[in-house]
mmCIF file of C-alpha atoms in Angstrom:
data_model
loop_
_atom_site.group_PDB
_atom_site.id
_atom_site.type_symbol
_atom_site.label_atom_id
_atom_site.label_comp_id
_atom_site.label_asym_id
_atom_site.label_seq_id
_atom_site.Cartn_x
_atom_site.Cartn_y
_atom_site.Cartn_z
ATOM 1 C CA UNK A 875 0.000 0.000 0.000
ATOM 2 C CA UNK A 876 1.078 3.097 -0.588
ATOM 3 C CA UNK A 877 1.586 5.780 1.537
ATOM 4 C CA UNK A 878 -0.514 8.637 -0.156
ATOM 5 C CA UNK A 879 -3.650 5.617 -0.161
ATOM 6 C CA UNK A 880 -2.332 4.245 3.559
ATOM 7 C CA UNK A 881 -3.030 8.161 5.088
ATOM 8 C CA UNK A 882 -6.107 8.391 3.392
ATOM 9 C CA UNK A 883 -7.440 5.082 5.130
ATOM 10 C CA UNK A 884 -5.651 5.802 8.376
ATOM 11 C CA UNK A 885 -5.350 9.605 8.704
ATOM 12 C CA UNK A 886 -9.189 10.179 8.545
ATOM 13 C CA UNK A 887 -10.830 12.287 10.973
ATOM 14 C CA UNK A 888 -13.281 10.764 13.684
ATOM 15 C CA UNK A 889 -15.759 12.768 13.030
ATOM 16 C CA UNK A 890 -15.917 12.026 8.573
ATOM 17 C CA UNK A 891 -16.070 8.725 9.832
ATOM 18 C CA UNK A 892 -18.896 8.231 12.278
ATOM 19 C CA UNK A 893 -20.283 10.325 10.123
ATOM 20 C CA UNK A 894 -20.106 7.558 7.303
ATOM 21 C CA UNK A 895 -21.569 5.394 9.909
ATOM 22 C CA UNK A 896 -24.478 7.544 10.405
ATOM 23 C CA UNK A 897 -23.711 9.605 14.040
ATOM 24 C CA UNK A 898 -24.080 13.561 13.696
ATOM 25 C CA UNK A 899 -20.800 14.150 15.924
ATOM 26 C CA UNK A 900 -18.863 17.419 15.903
ATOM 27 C CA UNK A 901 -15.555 18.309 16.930
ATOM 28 C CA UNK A 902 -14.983 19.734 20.671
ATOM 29 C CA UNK A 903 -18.356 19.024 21.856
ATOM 30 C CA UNK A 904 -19.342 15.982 24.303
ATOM 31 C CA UNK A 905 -21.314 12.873 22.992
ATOM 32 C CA UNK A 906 -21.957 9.806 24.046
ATOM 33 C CA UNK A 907 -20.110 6.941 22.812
ATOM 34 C CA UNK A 908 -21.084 5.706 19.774
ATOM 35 C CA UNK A 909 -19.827 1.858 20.068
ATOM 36 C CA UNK A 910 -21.075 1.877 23.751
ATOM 37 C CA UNK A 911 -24.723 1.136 24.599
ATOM 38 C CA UNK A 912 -24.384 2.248 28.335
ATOM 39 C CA UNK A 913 -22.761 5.725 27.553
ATOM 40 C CA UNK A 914 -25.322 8.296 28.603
ATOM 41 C CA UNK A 915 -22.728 10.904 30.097
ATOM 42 C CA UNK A 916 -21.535 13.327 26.785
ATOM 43 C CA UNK A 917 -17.900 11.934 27.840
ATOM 44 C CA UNK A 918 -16.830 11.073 24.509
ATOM 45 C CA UNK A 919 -14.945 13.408 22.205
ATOM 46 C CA UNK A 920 -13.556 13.980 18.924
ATOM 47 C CA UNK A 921 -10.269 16.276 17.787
ATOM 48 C CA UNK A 922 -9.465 15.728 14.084
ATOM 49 C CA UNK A 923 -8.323 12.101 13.838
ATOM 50 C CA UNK A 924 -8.535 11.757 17.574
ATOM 51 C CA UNK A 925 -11.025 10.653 19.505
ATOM 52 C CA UNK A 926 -11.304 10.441 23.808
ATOM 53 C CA UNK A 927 -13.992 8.587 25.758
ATOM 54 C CA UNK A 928 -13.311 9.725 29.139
ATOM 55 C CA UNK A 929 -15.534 7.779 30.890
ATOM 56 C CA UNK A 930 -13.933 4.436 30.003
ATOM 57 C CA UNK A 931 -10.633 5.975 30.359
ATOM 58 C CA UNK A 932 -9.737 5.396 26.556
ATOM 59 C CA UNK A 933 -8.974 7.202 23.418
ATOM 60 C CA UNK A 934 -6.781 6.665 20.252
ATOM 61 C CA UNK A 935 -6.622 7.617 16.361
ATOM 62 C CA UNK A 936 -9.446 6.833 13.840
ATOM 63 C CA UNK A 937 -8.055 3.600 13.448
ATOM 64 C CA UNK A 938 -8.386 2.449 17.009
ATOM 65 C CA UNK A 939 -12.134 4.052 16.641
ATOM 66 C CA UNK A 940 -13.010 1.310 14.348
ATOM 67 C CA UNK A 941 -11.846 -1.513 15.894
ATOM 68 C CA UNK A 942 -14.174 -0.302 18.924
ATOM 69 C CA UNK A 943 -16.654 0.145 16.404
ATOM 70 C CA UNK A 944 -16.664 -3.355 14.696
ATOM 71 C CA UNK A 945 -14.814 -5.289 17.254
ATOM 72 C CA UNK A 946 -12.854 -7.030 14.653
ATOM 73 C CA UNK A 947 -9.555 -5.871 13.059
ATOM 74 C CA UNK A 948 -10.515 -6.762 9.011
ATOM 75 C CA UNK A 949 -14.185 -5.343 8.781
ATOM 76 C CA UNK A 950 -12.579 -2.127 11.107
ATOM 77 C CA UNK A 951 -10.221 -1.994 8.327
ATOM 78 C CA UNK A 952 -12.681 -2.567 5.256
ATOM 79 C CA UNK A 953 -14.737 0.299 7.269
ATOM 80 C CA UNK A 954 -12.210 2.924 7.156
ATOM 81 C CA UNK A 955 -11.858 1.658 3.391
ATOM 82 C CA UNK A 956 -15.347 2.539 2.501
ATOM 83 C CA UNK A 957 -15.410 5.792 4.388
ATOM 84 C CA UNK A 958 -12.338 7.081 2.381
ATOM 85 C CA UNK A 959 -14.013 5.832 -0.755
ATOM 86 C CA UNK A 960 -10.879 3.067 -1.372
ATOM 87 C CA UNK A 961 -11.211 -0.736 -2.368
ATOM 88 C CA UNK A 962 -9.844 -2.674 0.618
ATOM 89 C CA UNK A 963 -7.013 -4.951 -0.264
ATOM 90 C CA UNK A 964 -7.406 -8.520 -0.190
ATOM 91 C CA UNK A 965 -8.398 -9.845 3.830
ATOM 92 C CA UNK A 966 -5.511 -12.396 3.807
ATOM 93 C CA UNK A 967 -2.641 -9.809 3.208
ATOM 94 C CA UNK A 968 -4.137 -6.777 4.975
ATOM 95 C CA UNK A 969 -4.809 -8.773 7.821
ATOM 96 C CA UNK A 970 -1.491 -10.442 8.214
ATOM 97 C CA UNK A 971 -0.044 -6.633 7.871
ATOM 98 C CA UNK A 972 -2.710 -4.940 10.663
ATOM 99 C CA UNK A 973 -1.299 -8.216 13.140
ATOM 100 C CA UNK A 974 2.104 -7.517 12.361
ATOM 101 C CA UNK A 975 1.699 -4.244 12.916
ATOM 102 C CA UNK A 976 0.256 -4.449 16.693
ATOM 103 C CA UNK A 977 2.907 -7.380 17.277
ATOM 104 C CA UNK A 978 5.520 -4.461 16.711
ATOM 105 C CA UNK A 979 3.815 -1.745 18.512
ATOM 106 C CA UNK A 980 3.012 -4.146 21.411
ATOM 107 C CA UNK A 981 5.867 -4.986 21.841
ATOM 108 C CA UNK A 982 6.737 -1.122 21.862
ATOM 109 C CA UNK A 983 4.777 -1.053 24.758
ATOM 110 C CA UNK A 984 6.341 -3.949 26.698
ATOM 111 C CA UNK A 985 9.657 -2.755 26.071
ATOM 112 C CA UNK A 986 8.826 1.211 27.716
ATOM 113 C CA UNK A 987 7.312 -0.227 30.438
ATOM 114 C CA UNK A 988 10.346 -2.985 31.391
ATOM 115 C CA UNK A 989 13.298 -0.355 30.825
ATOM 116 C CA UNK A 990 11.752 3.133 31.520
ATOM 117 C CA UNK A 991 14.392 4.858 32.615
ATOM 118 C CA UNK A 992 14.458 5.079 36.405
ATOM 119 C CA UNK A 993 15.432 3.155 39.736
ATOM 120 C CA UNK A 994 16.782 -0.333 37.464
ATOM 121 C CA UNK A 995 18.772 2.363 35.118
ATOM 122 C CA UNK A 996 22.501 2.139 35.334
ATOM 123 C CA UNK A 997 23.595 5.296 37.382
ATOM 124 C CA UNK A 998 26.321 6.185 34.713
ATOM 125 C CA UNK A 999 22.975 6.625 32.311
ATOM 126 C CA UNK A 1000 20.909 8.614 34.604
ATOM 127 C CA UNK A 1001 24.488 10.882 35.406
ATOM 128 C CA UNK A 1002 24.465 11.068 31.685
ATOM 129 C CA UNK A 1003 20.786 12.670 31.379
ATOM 130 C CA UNK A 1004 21.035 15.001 34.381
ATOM 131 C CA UNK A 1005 24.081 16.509 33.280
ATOM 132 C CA UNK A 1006 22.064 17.499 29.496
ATOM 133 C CA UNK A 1007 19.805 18.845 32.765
ATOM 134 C CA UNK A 1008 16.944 15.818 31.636
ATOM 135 C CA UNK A 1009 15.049 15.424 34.880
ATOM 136 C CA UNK A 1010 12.515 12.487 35.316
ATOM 137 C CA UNK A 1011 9.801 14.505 34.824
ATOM 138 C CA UNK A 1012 10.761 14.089 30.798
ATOM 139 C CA UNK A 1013 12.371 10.374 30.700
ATOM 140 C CA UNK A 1014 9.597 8.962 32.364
ATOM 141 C CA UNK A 1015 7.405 9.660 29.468
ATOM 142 C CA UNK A 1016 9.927 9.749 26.853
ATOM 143 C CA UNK A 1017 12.694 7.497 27.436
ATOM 144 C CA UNK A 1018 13.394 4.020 28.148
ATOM 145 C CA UNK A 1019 17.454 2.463 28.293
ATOM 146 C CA UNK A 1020 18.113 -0.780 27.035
ATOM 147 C CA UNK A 1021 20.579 -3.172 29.320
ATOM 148 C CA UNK A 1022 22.778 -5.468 27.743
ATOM 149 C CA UNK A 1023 21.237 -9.085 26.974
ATOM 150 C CA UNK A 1024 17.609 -7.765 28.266
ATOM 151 C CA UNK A 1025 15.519 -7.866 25.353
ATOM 152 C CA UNK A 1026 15.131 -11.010 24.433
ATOM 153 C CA UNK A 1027 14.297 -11.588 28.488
ATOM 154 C CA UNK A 1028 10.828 -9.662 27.045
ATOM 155 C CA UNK A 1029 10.869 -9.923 23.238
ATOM 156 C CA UNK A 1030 10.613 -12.645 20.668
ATOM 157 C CA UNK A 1031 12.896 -12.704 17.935
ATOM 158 C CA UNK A 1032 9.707 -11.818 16.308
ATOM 159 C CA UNK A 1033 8.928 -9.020 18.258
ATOM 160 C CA UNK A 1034 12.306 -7.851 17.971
ATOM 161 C CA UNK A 1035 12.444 -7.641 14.308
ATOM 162 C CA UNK A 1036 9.106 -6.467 13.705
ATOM 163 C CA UNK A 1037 9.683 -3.018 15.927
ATOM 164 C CA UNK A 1038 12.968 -2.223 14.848
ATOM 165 C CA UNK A 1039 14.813 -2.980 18.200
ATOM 166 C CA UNK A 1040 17.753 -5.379 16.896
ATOM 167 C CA UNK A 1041 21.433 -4.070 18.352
ATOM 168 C CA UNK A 1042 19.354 -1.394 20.372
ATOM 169 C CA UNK A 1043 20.863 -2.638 23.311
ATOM 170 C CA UNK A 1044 22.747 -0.367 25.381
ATOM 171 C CA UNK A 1045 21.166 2.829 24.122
ATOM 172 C CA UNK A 1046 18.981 5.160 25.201
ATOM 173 C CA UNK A 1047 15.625 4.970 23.315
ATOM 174 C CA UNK A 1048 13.266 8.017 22.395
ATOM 175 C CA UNK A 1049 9.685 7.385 21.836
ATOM 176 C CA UNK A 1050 7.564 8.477 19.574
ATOM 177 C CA UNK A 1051 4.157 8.647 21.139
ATOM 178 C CA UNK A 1052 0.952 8.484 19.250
ATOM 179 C CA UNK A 1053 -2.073 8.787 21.416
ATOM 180 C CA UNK A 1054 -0.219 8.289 24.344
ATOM 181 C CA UNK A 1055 1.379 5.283 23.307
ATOM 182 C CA UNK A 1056 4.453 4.317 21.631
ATOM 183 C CA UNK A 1057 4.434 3.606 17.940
ATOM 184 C CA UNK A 1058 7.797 3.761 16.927
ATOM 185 C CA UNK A 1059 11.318 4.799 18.146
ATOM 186 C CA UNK A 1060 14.711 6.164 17.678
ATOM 187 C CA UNK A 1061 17.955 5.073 20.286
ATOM 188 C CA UNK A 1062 21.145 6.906 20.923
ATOM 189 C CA UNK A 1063 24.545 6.078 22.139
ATOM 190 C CA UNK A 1064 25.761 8.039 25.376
ATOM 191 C CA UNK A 1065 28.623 10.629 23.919
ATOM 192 C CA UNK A 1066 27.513 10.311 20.511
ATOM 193 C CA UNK A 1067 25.708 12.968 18.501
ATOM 194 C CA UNK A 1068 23.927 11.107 15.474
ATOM 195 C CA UNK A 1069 21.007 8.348 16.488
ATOM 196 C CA UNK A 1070 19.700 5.474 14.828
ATOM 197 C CA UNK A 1071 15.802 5.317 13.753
ATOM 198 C CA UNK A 1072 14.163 1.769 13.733
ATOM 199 C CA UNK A 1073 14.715 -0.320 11.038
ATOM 200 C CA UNK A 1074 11.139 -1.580 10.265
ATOM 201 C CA UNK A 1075 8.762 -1.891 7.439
ATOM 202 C CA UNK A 1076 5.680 -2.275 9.772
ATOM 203 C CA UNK A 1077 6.011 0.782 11.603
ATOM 204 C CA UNK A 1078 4.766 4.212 10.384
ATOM 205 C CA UNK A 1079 7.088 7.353 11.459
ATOM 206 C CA UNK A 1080 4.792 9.598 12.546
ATOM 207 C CA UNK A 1081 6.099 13.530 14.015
ATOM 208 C CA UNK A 1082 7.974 13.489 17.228
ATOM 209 C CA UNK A 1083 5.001 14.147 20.057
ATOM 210 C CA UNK A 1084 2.033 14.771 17.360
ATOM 211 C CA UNK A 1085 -0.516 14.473 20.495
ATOM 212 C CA UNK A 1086 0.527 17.683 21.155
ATOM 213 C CA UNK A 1087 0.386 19.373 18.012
ATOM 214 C CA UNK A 1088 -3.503 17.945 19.102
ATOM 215 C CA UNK A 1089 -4.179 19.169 22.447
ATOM 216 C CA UNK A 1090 -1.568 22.022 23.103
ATOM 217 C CA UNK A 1091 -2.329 25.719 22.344
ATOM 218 C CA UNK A 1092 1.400 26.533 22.267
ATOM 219 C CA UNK A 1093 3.814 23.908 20.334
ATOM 220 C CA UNK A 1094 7.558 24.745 19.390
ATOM 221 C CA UNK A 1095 8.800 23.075 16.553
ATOM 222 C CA UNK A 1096 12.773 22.040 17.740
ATOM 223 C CA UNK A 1097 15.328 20.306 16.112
ATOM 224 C CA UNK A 1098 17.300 17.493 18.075
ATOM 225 C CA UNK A 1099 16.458 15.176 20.756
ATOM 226 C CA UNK A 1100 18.073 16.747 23.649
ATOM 227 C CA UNK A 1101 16.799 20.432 22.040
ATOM 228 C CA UNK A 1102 12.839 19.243 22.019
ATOM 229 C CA UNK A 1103 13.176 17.650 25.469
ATOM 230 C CA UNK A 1104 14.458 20.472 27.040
ATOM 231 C CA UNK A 1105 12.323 22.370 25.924
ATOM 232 C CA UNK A 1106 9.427 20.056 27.605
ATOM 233 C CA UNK A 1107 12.045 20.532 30.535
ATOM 234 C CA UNK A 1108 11.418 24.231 30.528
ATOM 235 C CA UNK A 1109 7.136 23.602 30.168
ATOM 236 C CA UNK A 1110 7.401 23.852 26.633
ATOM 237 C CA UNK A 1111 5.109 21.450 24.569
ATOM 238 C CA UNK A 1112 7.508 20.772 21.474
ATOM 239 C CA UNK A 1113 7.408 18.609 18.347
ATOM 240 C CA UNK A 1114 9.400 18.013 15.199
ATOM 241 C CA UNK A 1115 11.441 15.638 13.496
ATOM 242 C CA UNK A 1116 14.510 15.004 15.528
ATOM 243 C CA UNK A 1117 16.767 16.317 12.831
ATOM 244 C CA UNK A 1118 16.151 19.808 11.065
ATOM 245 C CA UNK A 1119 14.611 18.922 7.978
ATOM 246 C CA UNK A 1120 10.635 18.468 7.902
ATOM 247 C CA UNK A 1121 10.293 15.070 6.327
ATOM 248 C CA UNK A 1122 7.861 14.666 3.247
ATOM 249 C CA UNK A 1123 5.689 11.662 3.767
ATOM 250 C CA UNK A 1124 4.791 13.968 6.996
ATOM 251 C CA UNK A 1125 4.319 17.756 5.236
ATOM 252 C CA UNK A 1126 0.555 16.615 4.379
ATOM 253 C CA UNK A 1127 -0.594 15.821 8.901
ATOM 254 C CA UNK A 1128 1.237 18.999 9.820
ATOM 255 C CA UNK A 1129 -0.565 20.777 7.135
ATOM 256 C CA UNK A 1130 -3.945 19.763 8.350
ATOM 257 C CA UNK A 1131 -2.859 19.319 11.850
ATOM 258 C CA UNK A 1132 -1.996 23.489 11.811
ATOM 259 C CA UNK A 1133 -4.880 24.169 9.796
ATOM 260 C CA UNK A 1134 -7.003 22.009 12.548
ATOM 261 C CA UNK A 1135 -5.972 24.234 15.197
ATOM 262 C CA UNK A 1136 -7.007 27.004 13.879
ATOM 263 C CA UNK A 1137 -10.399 26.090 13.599
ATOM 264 C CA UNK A 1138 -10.583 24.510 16.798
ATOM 265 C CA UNK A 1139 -7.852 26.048 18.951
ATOM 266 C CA UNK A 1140 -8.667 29.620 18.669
ATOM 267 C CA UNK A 1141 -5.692 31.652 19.815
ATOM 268 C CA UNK A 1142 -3.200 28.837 19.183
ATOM 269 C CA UNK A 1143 0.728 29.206 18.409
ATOM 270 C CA UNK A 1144 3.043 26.986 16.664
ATOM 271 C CA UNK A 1145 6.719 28.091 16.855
ATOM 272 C CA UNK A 1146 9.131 27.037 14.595
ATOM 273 C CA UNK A 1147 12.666 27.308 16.166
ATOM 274 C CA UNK A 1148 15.625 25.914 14.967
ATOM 275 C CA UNK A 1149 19.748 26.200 15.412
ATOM 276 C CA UNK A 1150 21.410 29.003 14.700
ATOM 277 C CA UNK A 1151 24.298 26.897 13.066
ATOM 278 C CA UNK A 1152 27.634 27.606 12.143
ATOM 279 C CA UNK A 1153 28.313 27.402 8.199
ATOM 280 C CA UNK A 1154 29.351 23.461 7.768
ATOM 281 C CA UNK A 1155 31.981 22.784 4.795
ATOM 282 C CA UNK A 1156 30.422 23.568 2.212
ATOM 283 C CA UNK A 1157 29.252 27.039 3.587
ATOM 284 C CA UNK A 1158 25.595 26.014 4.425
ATOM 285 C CA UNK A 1159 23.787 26.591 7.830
ATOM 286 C CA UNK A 1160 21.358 23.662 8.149
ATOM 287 C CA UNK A 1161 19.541 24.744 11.073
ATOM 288 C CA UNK A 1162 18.828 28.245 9.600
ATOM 289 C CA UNK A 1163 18.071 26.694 6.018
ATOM 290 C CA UNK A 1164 15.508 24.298 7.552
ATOM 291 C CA UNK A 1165 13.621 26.544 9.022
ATOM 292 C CA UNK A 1166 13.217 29.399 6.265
ATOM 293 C CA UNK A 1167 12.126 26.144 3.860
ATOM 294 C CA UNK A 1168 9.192 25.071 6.354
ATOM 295 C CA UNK A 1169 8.386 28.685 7.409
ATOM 296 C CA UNK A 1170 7.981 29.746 3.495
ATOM 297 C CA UNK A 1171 6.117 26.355 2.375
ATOM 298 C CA UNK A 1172 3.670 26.678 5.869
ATOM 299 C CA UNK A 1173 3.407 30.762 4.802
ATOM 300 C CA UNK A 1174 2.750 30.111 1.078
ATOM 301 C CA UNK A 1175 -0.268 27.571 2.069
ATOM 302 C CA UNK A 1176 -1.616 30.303 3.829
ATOM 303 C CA UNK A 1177 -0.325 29.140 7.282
ATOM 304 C CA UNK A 1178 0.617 32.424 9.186
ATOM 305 C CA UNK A 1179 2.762 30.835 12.391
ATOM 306 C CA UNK A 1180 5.801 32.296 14.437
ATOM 307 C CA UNK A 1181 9.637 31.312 13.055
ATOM 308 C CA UNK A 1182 12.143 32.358 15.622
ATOM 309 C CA UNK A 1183 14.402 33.486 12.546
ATOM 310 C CA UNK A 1184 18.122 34.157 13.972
ATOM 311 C CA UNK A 1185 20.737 36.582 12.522
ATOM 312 C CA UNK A 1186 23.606 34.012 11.131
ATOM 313 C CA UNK A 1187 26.220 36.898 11.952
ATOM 314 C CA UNK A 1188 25.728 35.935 15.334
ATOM 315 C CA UNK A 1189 26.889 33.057 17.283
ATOM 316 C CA UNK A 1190 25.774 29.744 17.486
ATOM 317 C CA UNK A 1191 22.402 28.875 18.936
ATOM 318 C CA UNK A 1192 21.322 25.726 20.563
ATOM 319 C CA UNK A 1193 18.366 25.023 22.724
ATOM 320 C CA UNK A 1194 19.980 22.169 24.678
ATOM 321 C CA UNK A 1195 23.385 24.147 25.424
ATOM 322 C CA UNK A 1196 21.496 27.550 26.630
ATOM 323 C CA UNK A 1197 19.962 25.153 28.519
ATOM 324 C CA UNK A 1198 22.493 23.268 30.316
ATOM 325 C CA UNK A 1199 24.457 26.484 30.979
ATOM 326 C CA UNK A 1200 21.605 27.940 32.569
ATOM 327 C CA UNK A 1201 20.224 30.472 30.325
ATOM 328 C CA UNK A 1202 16.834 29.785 30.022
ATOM 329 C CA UNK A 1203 15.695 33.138 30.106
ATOM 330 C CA UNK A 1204 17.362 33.730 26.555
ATOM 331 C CA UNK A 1205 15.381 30.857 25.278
ATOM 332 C CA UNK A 1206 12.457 32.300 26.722
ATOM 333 C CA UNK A 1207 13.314 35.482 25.205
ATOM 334 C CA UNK A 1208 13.802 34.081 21.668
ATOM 335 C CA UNK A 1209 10.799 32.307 21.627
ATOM 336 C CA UNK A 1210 8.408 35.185 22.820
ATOM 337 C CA UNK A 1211 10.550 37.457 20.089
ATOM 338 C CA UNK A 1212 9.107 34.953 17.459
ATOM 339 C CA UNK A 1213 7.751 36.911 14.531
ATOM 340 C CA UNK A 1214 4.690 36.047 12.168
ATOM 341 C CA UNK A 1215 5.598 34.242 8.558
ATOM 342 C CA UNK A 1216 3.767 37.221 7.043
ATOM 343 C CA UNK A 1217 5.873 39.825 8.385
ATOM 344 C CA UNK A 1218 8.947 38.296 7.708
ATOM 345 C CA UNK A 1219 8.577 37.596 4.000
ATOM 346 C CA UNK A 1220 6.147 40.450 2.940
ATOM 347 C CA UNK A 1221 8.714 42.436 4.106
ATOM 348 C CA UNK A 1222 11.706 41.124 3.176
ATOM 349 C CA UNK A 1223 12.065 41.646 -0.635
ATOM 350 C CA UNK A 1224 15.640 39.948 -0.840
ATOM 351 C CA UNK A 1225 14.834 36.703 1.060
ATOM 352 C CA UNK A 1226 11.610 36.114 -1.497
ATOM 353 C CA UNK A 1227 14.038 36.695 -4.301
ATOM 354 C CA UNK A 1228 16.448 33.851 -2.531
ATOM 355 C CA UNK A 1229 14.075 31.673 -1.961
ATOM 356 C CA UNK A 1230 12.165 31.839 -5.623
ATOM 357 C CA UNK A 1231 14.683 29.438 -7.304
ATOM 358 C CA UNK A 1232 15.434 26.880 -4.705
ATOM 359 C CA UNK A 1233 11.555 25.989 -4.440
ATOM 360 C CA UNK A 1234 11.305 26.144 -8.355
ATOM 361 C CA UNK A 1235 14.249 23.883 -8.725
ATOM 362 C CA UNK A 1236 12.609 21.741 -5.903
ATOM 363 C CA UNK A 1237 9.443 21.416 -7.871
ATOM 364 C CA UNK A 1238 7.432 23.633 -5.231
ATOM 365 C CA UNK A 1239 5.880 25.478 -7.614
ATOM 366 C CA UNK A 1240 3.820 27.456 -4.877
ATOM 367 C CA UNK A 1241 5.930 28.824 -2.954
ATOM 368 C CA UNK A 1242 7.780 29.947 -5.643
ATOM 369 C CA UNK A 1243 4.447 31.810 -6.766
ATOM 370 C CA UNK A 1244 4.067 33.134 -3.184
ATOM 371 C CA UNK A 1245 7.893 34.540 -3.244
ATOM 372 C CA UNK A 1246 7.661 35.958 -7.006
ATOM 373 C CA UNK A 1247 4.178 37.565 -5.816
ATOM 374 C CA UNK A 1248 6.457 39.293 -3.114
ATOM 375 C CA UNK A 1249 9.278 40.057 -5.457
#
């Protein structure tokens, strides 16, 4: 499946869906559960392609909807198909994918809950964390640790290949969290700076902490792992990518994600902040670059966010070593100095006229439009 028809199925919101299935629900407001016949208490719901039934303590993606609804994994699938308008594929090979895919993310589950990092963590790892000035606050929720020779104590070879975990050992592991639970995950060795995403062909990679793009009225968009979790250090709700560049199977959810909170966040801010890098070898700031490339697409689709858009003359900028050295009033600073996308291209004649032929020879036609309009 591909993934342009696999969002489609998947990505849906609640609401277009129970719609399908013949409930008047709208977004924001309290109903009763639909797939519960002793809900009577308005404590269910709906946010996009999230739903939460408070009563029953539950909640989940569009996906996890149907499965309540139907109560079996193939017609919950061939459900979502005929909502979206797309033939389902055949029941023998979608269902062996939709159990291999809960295999994996199960065993997600049993791996953050055995090696959540905490009292069974080596001390040299939790010396590690505190001295990046990671508190448990953050790694409860976020990180887990490995220990040598553990994994198989709680995974099947199966399991293990199926979520990506093989020669994880010994590494700190990131979660990404959808709905509250984990879905998919990236580890990192202590002392080095790059980190390894799972290797897996079941697992979707969704946007680092997407519930909060969701639920949050402010979200900062940051750049590495330590950068976004200090910023949740320092009451910050943050996403992003865990590098700098926003990846393109995911441009299409943060489009409607943004455009989602507008609606039905009123007074909402999204924040994109970066690095200020230093120019690498071949002269180019990757930090800096990233940022003016999602600030200009999100501005030319009509998006009108914050960009905390540094001066390269000055020196380097990173979240996670303000932080450490106890500056956290600069970040504050920077990130309440964040300017609208508007202002800073419709007034900026010379950055439209940089930007015009890197998004034509990238094939983003749009923005180029947007930038020439300026020009």
């Amino acid at each position: 499946m591909n993934e342009a028809l696999h969002d489609r199925i998947f990505d849906q919101n609640c609401t277009d869906y129970l719609e399908h299935l013949g409930f008047e629900i709208e977004d924001d407001i309290g109903h009763n559960a639909p797939y519960r016949e002793d809900s009577d208490s308005e404590s269910f719901y709906t946010a996009g392609p999230q739903f939460f039934d408070h009563a029953a303590d539950i909640g989940g993606n569009v996906w996890e909807l149907a499965v309540l609804m139907n109560e079996d994994r193939w017609k919950a699938y061939r459900s979502l198909c005929e909502a979206a308008g797309v033939s389902p594929e055949s029941q023998s090979r979608q269902s062996a994918l939709l159990d291999r895919r809960h295999i994996a993310e199960e065993a997600l589950g049993k791996v953050r809950k055995a090696f959540a990092v905490g009292e069974n963590t080596p001390p040299d790892i939790i010396e590690y964390l505190k001295s990046r000035k990671i508190t448990e606050k953050t790694w409860k929720k976020y990180l887990a640790y490995i220990p040598k020779g553990k994994l198989q104590t709680i995974l099947s070879p199966d399991e293990i290949a199926l979520s990506g975990l093989e020669y994880r050992e010994e590494q700190i592991a990131l979660w990404y969290l959808r709905n509250g639970k984990p879905v998919y995950c990236c580890t990192r060795k202590i002392g080095e700076k790059g980190f390894l995403k799972a290797k897996t062909e079941i697992l979707q990679h969704p946007i680092w902490n997407i519930d909060a793009l969701y639920s949050e009225k402010q979200v900062v968009w940051g750049e590495g792992l330590f950068d976004c979790l200090s910023l949740v250090e320092l009451g910050y709700a943050a996403a992003g990518e865990i590098t700098c560049n926003l990846i393109q199977a995911h441009k299409t959810e943060l489009l409607r994600v943004l455009r989602w909170r507008q609606k039905h966040l009123p007074g909402s801010e999204f924040i994109i902040c970066l690095d200020n890098d230093e120019p690498d070898s071949s002269g180019k700031r990757r930090g800096n670059e990233a940022a003016e490339k999602i600030a200009a697409w999100l501005w030319a689709e009509g998006i009108d966010e914050k960009w905390v858009k540094h001066d390269p003359a000055a020196q380097k900028i990173d979240i996670n070593d303000l932080h450490e050295q106890g500056k956290e009033a600069d970040i504050h600073r920077m990130l309440q100095a964040a300017k609208p996308f508007s202002e800073i291209f419709e007034s900026d004649i010379e950055q439209c006229r940089k930007n015009f032929m890197p998004c034509m020879a990238e094939g983003d036609l749009h923005t180029a439009k947007k930038m020439l309009e300026v020009v």
